[in-house]
Coordinates of C-alpha atoms and ligand atoms in Angstrom, one line a residue:
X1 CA -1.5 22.6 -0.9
X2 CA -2.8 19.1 0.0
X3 CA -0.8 16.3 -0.8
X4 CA -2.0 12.7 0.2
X5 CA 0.8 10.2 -0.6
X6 CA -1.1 6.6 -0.6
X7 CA -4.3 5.7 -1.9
X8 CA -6.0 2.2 -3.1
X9 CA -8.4 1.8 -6.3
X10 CA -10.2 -1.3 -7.0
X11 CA -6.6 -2.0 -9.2
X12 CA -6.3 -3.4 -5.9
X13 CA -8.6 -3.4 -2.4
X14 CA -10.2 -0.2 -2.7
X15 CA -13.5 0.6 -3.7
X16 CA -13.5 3.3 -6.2
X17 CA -11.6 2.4 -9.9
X18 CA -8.7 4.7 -10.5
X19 CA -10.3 7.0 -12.6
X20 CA -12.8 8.0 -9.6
X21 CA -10.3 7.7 -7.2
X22 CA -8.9 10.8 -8.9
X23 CA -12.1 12.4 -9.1
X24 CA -13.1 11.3 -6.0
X25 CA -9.4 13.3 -4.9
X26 CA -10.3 17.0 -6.8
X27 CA -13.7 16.7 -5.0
X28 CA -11.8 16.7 -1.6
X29 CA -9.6 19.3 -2.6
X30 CA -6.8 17.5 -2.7
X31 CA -3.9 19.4 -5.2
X32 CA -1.1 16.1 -5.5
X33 CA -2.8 12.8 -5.4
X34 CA -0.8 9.4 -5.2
X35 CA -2.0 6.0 -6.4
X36 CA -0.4 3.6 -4.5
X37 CA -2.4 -0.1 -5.0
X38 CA -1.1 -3.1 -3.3
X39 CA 1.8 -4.9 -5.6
X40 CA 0.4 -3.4 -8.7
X41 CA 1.0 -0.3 -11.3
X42 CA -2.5 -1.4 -13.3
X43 CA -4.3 1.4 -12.3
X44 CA -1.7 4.0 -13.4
X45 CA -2.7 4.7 -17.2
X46 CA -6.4 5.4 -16.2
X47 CA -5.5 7.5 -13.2
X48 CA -3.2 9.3 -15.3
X49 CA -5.8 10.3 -17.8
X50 CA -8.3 11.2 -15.4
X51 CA -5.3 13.6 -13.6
X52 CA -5.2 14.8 -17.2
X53 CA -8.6 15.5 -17.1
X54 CA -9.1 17.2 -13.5
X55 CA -6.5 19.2 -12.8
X56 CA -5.0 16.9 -9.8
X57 CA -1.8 16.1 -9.9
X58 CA -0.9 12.2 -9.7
X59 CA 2.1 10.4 -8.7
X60 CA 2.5 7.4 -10.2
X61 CA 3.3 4.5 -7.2
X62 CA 2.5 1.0 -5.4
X63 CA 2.8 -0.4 -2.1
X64 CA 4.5 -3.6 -2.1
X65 CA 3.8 -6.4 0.0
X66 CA 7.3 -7.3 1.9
X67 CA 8.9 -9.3 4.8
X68 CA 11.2 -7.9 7.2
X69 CA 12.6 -10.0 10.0
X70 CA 9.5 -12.5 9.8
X71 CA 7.5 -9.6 10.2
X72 CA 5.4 -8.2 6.8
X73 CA 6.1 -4.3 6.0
X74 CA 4.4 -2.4 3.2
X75 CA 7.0 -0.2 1.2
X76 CA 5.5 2.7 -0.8
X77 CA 7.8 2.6 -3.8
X78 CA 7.0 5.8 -6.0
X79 CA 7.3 6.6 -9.4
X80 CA 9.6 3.4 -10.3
X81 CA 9.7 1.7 -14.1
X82 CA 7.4 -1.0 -13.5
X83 CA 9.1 -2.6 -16.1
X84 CA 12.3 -2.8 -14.3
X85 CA 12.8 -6.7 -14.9
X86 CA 13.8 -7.8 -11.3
X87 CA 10.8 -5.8 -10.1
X88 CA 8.3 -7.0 -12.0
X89 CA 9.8 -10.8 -11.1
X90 CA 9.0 -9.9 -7.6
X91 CA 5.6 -8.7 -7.9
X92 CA 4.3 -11.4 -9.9
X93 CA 5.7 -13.7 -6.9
X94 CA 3.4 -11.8 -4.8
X95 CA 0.5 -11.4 -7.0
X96 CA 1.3 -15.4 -7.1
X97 CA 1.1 -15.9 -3.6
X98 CA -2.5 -13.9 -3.5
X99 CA -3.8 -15.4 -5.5
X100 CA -2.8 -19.4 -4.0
X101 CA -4.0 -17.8 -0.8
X102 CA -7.6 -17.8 -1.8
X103 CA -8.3 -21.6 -2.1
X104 CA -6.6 -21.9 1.6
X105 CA -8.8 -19.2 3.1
X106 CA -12.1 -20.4 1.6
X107 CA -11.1 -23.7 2.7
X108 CA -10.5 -22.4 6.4
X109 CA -13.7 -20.7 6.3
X110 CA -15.6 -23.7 4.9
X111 CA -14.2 -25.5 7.8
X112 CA -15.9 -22.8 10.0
X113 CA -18.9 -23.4 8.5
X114 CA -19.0 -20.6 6.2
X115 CA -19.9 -21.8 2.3
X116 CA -18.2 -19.1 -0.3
X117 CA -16.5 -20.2 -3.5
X118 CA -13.9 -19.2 -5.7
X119 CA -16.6 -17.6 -7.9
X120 CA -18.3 -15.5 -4.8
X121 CA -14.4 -14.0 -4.3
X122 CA -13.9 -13.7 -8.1
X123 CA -16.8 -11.2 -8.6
X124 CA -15.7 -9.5 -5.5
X125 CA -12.3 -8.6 -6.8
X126 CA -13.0 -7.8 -10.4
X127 CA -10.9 -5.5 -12.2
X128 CA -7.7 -6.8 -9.4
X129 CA -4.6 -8.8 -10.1
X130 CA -4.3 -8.1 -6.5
X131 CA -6.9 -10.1 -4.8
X132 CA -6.6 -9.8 -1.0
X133 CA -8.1 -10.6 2.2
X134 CA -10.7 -7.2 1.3
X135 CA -12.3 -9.2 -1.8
X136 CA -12.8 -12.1 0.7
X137 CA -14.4 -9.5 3.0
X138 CA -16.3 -8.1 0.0
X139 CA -17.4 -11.6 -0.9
X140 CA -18.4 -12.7 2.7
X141 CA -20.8 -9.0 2.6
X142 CA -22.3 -10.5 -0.3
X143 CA -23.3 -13.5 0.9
X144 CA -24.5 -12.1 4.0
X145 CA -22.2 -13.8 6.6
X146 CA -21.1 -10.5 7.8
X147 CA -21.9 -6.9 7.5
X148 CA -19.0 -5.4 6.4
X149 CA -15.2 -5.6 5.9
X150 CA -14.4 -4.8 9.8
X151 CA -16.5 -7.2 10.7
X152 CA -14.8 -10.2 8.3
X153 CA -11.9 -9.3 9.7
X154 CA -12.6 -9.4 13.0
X155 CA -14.0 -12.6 13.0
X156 CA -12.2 -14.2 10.5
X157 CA -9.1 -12.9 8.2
X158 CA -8.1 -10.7 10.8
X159 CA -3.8 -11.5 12.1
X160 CA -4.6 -14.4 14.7
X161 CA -8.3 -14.9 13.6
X162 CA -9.5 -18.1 12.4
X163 CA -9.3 -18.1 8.7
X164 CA -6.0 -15.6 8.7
X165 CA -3.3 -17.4 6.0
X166 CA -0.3 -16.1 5.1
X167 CA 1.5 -15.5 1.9
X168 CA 4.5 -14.8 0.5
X169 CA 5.8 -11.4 0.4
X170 CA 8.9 -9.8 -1.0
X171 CA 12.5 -9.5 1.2
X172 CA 12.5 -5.8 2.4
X173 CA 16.0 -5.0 1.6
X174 CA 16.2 -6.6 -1.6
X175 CA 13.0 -5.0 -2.8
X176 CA 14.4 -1.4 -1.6
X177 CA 17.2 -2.2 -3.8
X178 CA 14.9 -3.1 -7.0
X179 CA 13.1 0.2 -6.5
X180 CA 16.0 2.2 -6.7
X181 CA 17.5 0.2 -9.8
X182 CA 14.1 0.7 -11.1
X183 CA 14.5 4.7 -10.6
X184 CA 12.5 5.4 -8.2
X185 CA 12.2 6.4 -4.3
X186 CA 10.5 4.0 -0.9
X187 CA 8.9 5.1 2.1
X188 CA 8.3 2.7 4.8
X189 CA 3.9 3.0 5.0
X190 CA 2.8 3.3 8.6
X191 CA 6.2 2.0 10.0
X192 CA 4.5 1.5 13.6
X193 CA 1.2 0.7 12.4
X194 CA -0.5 -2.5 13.7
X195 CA 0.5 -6.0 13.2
X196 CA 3.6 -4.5 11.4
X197 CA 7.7 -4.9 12.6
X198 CA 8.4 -2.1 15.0
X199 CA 11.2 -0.5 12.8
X200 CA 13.6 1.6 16.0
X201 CA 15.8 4.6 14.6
X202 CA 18.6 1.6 14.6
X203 CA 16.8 -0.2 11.7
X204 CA 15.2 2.3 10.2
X205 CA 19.0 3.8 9.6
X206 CA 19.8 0.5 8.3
X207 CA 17.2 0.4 6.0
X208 CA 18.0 4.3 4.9
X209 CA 21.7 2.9 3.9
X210 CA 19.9 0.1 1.5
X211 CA 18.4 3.2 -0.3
X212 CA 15.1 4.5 1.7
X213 CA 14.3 7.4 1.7
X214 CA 11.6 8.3 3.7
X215 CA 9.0 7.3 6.3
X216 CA 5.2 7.5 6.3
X217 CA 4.4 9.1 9.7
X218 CA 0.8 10.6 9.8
X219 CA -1.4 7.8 9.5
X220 CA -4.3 6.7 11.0
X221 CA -3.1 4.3 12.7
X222 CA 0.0 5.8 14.5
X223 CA -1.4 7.8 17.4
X224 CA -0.1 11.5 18.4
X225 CA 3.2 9.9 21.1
X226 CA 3.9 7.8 17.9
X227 CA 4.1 10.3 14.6
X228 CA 6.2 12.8 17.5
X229 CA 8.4 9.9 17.8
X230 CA 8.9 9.0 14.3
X231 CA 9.4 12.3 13.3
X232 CA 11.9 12.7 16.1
X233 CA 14.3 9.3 14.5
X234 CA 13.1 11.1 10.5
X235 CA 14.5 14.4 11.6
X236 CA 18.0 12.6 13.4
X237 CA 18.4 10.5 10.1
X238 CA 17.3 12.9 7.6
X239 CA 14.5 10.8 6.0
X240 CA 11.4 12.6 4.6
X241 CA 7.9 12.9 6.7
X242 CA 5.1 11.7 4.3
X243 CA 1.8 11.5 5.9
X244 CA -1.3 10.0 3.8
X245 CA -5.1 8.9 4.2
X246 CA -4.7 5.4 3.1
X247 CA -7.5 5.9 1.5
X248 CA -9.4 2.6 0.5
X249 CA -13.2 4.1 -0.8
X250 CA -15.6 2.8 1.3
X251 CA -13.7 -0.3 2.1
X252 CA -11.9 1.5 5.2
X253 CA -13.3 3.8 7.6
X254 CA -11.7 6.9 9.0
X255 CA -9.8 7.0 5.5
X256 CA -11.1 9.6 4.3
X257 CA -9.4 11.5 1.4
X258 CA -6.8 14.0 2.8
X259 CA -7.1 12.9 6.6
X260 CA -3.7 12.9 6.7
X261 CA -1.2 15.2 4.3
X262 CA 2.6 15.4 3.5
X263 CA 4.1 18.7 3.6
X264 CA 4.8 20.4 0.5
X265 CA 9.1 21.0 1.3
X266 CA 8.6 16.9 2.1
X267 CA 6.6 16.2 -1.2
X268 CA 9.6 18.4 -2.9
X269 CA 12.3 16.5 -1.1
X270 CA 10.9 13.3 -2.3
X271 CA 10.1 13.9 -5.5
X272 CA 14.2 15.7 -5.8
X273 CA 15.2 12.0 -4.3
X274 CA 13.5 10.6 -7.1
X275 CA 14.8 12.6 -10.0
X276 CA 18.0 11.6 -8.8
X277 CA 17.5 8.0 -8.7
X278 CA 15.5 8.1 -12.1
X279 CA 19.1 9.7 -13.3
X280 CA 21.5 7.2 -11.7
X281 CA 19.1 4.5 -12.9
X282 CA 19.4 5.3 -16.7
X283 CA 15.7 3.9 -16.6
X284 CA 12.8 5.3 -18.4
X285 CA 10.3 6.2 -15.1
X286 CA 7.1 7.6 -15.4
X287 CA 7.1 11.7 -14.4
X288 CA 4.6 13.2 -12.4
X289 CA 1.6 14.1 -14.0
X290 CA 1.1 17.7 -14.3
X291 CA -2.2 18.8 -16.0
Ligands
LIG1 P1 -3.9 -8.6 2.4 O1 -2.9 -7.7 1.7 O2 -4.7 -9.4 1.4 O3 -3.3 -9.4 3.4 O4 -5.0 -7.6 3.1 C1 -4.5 -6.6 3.8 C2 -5.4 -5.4 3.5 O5 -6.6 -5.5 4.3 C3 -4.7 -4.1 3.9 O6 -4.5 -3.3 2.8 C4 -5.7 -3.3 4.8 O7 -6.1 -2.1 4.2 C5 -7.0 -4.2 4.7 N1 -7.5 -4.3 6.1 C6 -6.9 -4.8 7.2 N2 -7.7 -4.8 8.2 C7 -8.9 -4.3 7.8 C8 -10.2 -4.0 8.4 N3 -10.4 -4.3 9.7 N4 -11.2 -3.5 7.6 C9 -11.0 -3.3 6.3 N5 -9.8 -3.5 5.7 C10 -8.8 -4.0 6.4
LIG2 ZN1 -5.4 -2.3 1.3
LIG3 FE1 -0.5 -0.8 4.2
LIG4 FE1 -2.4 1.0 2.0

């Protein structure tokens, strides 16, 4: 069984719509496939279908954009009602703040020298809600400024780089909170990755009381003393292990499809967590898509 927990479609900043996502996913071999765009379910109806269609089998999810301590965190929220008023409030705050990002970055990067428009980063994020600093990327490609993604952010969007803005992004705890109300489970995505608040065992217990239920601990970007670690504070606190590719198309490298994998008694743990809170919730949540 291989089960890879997080993945982007071009219903946010990755490169392949949801439907070839999906394909893209039985290709690799992959058996339980999440869709997790940024601050967004609008690839979930054509990712479902395509599940439908190829045998994988697709949980529904997002990965929310959200502030802890000053410090942004992305929360992998799974299989929630995304019409759960209060959660859809708070994603159209941070779709908001995208979106009033753009204007400030190409202003930054005009400043630098470096002519793009609103229209360059419209065609570069197509088919998104969710435009982020990727489309910008995507849009700097086009015009030729830089090669690729890496290289916009490393010269420009990247944290500390000079045409980096930030945006607004959800309160951790309270979002945790709307999750559960909404029925569904979170998972802290790379909790130690970079530019991202350390989260110690301390916290991280904390954050389990407010109604998390698991960590994301094989990722690409933790390295081998880090995922040992993390599952050393998962295992003291009784949180579940996912692990994931992150998988972004072409927009990421070393993403590949299935790089990383959750276990299947993890996956089963999670998704019990989740029946549970879809019960206590009264909500109508979307179930996993079985073909
Ligand atoms: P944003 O949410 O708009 O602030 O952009 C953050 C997104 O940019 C994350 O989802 C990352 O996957 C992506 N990202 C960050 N650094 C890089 C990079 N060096 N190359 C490609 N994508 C990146
Ligand atoms: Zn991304
Ligand atoms: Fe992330
Ligand atoms: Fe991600």
């Amino acid at each position: 069984m291989r089960i890879d927990l997080h993945t982007h479609s071009r219903a946010s900043d990755g490169t392949d719509t949801p439907a070839g996502l999906v394909k893209a996913a039985a290709a690799a071999g992959i058996d339980v496939l999440a869709i997790t765009d940024h601050d967004t379910a609008a690839g979930w109806a054509e990712a479902a279908a395509a599940a439908e269609e190829t045998g994988v089998e697709l949980v529904r999810g997002m990965e929310i954009s959200t502030r802890h301590e000053g410090r942004g965190v992305h929360l992998l929220a799974y299989l929630p009602d995304p019409t759960y008023p209060p959660l859809v409030e708070q994603l159209a705050a941070v779709l908001e703040g995208r979106r009033a990002r753009v204007p400030m970055m190409l202003q930054r990067l005009r400043a630098l020298g470096v002519e793009i428009d609103d229209e360059d980063v419209r065609l570069a994020s197509v088919g998104t809600e969710a435009t982020g600093r990727p489309h910008v990327a995507d849009a700097l490609v086009a015009r030729g400024a830089v090669a690729d993604r890496t290289e916009a952010f490393d010269r420009y969007l990247g944290a500390g780089r000079p045409a980096h803005v930030d945006r607004y992004a959800a309160p951790l705890l309270t979002t945790i909170r709307y999750v559960a109300e909404a029925g569904g489970v979170s998972v802290i995505a790379h909790p130690w990755g970079r530019s991202v608040h350390r989260h110690d065992e301390a916290d991280l217990a904390r954050l389990q009381e407010a109604g998390l239920a698991g960590i994301e601990v094989d990722h690409e970007d933790h390295d081998a003393a880090a995922r040992a670690e993390l599952r050393a504070i998962a295992r003291n606190l009784g949180l579940v292990v996912t692990g994931s590719s992150d998988h972004h198309g072409l927009g990421k490298t070393g993403h590949d499809l299935g790089v990383n994998t959750t276990a299947p008694e993890e996956y089963a743990r999670l998704l019990e967590l989740a029946a549970a809170a879809s019960a206590a919730s009264g909500r109508t949540t979307p179930s996993v898509v079985r073909p």
